[in-house]
PDB file of C-alpha atoms and ligand atoms in Angstrom:
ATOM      1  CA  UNK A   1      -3.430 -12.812  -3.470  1.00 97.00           C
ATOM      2  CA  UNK A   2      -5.617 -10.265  -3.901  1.00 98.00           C
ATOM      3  CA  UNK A   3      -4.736  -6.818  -4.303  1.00 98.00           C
ATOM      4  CA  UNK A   4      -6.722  -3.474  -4.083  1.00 99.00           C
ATOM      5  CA  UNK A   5      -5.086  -0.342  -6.202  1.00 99.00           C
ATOM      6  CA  UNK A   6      -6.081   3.136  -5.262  1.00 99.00           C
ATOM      7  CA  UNK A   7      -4.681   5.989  -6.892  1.00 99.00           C
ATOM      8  CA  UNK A   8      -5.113  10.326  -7.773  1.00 99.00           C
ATOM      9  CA  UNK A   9      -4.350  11.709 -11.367  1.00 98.00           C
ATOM     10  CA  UNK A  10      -0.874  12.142 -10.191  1.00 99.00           C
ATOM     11  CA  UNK A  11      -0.476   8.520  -9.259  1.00 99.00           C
ATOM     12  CA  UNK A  12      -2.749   6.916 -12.478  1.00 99.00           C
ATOM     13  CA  UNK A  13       0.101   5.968 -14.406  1.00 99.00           C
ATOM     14  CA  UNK A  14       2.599   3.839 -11.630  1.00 99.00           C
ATOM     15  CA  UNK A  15      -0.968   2.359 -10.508  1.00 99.00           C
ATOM     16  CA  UNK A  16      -1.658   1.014 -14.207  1.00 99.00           C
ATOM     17  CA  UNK A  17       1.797  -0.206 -14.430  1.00 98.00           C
ATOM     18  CA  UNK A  18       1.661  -1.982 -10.887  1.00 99.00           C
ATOM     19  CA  UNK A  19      -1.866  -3.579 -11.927  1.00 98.00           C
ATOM     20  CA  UNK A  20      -0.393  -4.804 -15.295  1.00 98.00           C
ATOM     21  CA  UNK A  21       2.627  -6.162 -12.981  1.00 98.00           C
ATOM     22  CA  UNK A  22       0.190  -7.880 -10.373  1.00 98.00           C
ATOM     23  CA  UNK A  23      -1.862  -9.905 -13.358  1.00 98.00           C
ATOM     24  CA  UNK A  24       1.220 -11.050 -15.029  1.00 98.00           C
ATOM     25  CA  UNK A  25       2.259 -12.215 -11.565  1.00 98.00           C
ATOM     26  CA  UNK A  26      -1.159 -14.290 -11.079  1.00 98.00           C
ATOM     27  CA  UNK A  27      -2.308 -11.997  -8.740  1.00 98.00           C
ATOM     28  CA  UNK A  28      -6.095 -11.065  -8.449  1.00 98.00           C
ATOM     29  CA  UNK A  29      -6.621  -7.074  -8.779  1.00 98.00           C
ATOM     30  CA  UNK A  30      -9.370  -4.904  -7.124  1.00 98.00           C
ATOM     31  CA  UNK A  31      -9.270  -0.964  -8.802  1.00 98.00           C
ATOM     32  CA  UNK A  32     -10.775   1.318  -6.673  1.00 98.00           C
ATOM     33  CA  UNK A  33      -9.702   4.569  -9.145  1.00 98.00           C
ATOM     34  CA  UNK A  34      -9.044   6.845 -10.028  1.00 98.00           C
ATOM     35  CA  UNK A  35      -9.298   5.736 -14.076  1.00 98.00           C
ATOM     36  CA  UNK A  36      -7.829   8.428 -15.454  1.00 98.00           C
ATOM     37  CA  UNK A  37      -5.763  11.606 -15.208  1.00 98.00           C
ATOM     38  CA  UNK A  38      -7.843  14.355 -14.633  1.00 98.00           C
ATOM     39  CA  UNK A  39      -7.323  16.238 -11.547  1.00 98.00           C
ATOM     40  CA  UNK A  40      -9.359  14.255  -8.261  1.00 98.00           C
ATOM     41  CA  UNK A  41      -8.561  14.161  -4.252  1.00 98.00           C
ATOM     42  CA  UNK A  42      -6.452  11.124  -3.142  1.00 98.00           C
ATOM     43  CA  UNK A  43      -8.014  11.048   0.052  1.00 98.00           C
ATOM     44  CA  UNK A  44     -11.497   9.984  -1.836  1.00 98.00           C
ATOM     45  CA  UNK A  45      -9.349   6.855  -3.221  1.00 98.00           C
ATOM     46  CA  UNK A  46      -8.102   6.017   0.262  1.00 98.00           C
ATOM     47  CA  UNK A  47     -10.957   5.763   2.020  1.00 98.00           C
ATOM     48  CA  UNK A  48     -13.366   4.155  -0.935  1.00 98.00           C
ATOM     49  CA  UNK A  49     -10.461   1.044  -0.772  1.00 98.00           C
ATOM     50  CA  UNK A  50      -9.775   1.091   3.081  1.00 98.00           C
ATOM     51  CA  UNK A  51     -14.014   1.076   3.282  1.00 98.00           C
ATOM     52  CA  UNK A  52     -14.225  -2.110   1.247  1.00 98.00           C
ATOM     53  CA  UNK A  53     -10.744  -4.095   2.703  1.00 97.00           C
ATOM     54  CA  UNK A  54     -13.323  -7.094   2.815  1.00 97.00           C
ATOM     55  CA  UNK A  55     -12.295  -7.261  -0.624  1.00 98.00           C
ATOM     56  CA  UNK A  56      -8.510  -7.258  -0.901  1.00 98.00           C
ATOM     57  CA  UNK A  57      -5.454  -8.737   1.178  1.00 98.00           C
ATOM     58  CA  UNK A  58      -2.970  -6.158   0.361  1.00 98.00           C
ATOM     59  CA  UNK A  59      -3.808  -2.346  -0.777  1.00 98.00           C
ATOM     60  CA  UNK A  60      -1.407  -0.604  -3.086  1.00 99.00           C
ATOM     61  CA  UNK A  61      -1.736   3.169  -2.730  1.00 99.00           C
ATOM     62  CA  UNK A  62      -0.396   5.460  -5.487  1.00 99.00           C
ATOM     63  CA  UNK A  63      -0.322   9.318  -5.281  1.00 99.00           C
ATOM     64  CA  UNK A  64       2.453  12.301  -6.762  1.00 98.00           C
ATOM     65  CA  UNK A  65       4.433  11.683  -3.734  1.00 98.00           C
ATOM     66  CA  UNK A  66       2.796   8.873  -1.984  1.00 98.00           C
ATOM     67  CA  UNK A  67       2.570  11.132   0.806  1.00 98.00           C
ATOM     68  CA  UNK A  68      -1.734  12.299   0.654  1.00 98.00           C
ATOM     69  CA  UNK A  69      -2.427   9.164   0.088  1.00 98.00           C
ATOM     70  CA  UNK A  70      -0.385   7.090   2.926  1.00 98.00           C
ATOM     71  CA  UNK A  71      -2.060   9.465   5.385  1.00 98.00           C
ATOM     72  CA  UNK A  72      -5.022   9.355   4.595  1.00 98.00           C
ATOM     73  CA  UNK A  73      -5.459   5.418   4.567  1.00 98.00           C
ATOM     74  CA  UNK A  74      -3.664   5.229   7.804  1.00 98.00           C
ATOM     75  CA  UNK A  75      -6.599   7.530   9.176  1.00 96.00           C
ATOM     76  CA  UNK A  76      -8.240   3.967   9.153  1.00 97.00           C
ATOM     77  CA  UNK A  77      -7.248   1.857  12.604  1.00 94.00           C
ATOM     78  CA  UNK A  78      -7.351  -1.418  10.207  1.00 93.00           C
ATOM     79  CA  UNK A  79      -4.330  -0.326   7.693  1.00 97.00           C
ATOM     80  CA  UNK A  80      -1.098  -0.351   8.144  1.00 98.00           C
ATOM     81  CA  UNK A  81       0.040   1.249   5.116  1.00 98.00           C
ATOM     82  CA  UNK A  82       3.931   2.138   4.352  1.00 98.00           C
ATOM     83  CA  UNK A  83       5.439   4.874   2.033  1.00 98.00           C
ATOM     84  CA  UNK A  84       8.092   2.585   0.577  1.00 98.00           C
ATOM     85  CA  UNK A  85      11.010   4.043  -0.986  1.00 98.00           C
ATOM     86  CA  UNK A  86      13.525   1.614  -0.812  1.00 98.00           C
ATOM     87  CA  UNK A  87      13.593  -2.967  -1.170  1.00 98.00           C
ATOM     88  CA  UNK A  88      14.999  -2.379   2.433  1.00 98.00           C
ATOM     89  CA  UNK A  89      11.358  -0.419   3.204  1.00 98.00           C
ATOM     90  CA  UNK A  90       9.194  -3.210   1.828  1.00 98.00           C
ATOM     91  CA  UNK A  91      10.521  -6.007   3.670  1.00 98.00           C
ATOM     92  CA  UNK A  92      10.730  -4.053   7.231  1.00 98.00           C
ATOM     93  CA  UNK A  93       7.334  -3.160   6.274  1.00 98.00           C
ATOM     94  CA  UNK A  94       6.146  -6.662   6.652  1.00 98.00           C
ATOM     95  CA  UNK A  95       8.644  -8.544   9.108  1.00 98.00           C
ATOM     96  CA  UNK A  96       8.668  -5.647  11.519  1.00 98.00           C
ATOM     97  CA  UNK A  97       5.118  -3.556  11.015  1.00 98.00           C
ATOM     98  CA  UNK A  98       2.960  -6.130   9.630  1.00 98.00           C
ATOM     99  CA  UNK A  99       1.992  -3.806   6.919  1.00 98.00           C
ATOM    100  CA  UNK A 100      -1.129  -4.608   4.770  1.00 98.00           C
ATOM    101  CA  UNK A 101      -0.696  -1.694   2.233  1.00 98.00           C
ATOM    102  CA  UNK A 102       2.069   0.115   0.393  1.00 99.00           C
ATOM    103  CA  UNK A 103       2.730   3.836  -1.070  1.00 99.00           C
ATOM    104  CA  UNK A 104       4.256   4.683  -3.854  1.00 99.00           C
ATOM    105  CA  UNK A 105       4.841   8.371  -4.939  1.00 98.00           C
ATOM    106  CA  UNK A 106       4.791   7.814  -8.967  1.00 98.00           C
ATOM    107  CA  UNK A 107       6.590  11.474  -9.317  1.00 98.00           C
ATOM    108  CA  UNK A 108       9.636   9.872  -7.259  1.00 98.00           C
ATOM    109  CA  UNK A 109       9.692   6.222  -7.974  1.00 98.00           C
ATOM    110  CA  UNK A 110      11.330   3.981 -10.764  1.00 98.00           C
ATOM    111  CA  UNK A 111       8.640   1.998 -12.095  1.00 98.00           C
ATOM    112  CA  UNK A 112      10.975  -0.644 -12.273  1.00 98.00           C
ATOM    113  CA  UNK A 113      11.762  -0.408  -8.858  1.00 98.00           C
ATOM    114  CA  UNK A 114       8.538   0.289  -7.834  1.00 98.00           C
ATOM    115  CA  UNK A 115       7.559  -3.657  -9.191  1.00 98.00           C
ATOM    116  CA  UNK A 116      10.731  -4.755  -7.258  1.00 98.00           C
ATOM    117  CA  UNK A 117       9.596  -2.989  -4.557  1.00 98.00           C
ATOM    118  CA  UNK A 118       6.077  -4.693  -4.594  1.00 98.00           C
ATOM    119  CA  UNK A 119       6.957  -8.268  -5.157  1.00 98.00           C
ATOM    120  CA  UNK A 120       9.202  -7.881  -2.040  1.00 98.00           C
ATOM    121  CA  UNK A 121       5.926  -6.202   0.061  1.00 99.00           C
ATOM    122  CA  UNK A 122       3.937  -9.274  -1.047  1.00 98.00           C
ATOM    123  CA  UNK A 123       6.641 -12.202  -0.471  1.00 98.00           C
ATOM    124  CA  UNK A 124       7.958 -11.278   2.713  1.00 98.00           C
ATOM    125  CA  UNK A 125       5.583 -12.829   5.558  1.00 98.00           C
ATOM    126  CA  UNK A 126       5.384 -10.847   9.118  1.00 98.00           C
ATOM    127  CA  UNK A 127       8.111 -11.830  11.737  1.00 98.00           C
ATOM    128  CA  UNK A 128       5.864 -12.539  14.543  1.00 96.00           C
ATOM    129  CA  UNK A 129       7.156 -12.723  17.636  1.00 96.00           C
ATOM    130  CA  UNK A 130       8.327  -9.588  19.902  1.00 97.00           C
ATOM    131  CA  UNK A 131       6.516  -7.277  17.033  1.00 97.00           C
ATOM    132  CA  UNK A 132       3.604  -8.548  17.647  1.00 96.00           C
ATOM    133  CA  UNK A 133       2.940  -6.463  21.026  1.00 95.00           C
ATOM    134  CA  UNK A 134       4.331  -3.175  19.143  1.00 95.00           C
ATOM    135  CA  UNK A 135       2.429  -3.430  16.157  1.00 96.00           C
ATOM    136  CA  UNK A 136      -1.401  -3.670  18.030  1.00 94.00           C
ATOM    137  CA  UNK A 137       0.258  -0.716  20.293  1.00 94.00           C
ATOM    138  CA  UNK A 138       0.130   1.417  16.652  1.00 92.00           C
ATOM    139  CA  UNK A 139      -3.845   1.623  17.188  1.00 86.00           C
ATOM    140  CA  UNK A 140      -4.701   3.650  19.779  1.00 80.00           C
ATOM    141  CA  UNK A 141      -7.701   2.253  20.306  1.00 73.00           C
ATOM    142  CA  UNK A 142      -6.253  -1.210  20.902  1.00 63.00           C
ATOM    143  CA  UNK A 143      -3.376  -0.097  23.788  1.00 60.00           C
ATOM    144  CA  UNK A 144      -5.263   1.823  26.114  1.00 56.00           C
TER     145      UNK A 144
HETATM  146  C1  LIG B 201      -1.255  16.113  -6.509  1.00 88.24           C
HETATM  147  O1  LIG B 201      -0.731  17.187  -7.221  1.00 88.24           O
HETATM  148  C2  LIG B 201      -0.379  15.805  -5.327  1.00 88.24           C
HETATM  149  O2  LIG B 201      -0.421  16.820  -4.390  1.00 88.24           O
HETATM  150  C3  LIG B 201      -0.768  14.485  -4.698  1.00 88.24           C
HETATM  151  O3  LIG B 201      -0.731  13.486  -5.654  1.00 88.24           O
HETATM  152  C4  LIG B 201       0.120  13.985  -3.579  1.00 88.24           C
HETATM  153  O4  LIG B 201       1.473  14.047  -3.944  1.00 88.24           O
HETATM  154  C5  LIG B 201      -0.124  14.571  -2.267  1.00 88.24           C
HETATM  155  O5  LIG B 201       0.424  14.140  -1.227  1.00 88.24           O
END
């Protein structure tokens, strides 16, 4: 697969450690910044990776909190991106909501986890079926 990473100074270092994770995994990796730890705007990160989706299958999104950053990319009708906090998150995330991208919040996630948490996001395939309706009803633009 491959897999955009977006990140602020507050998420840098869980994004790093997720892109290390996705390469050893044989995953292809798209950085769309920050690179480094100075002080930026997560929203500018968001919407420079959700702009250029053409170029990634799933989007990892990494901010202090994962909060910023999860809004801001689901400001775009095209991403479905979750704020994953738990291995129960990741997989409802994709059987259930058909997610494309994931949030971390590196100032209140494991790392470990956060890897655990990712490998389940990327192996678990959407359910299909009765979701199907609910998820295209998440776009406004798409139910009226
Ligand atoms: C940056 O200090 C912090 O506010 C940001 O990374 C994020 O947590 C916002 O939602």
């Amino acid at each position: 697969m491959r897999i955009g990473f977006a990140s602020d100074h507050a998420g840098y270092v869980l994004k790093e450690r997720l892109k290390a994770w996705a390469v050893a995994s044989g995953h292809g990796v798209v950085d769309f910044g920050t690179d480094g730890t100075p002080s930026v705007d997560y929203a500018d990160y968001a919407h420079k990776a959700a702009e250029r989706m053409n170029e990634w299958d799933r989007l990892v999104v990494v901010c202090g909190s994962g909060l910023g950053i999860s809004m801001a990319a689901n400001r775009h009708a095209h991403l479905r991106c979750a704020l994953v906090t738990s291995p129960e998150h990741a997989r409802l995330a994709r059987q259930h909501n058909d997610a494309n991208a994931i949030a971390f919040g590196q100032r209140l996630t494991d790392p470990l986890q956060a890897e655990y948490y990712l490998k389940i996001f990327l192996e678990t395939p959407f359910e299909g079926g009765r979701h199907e309706n609910r998820v295209k009803k998440i776009d406004v633009t798409l139910c009226q």
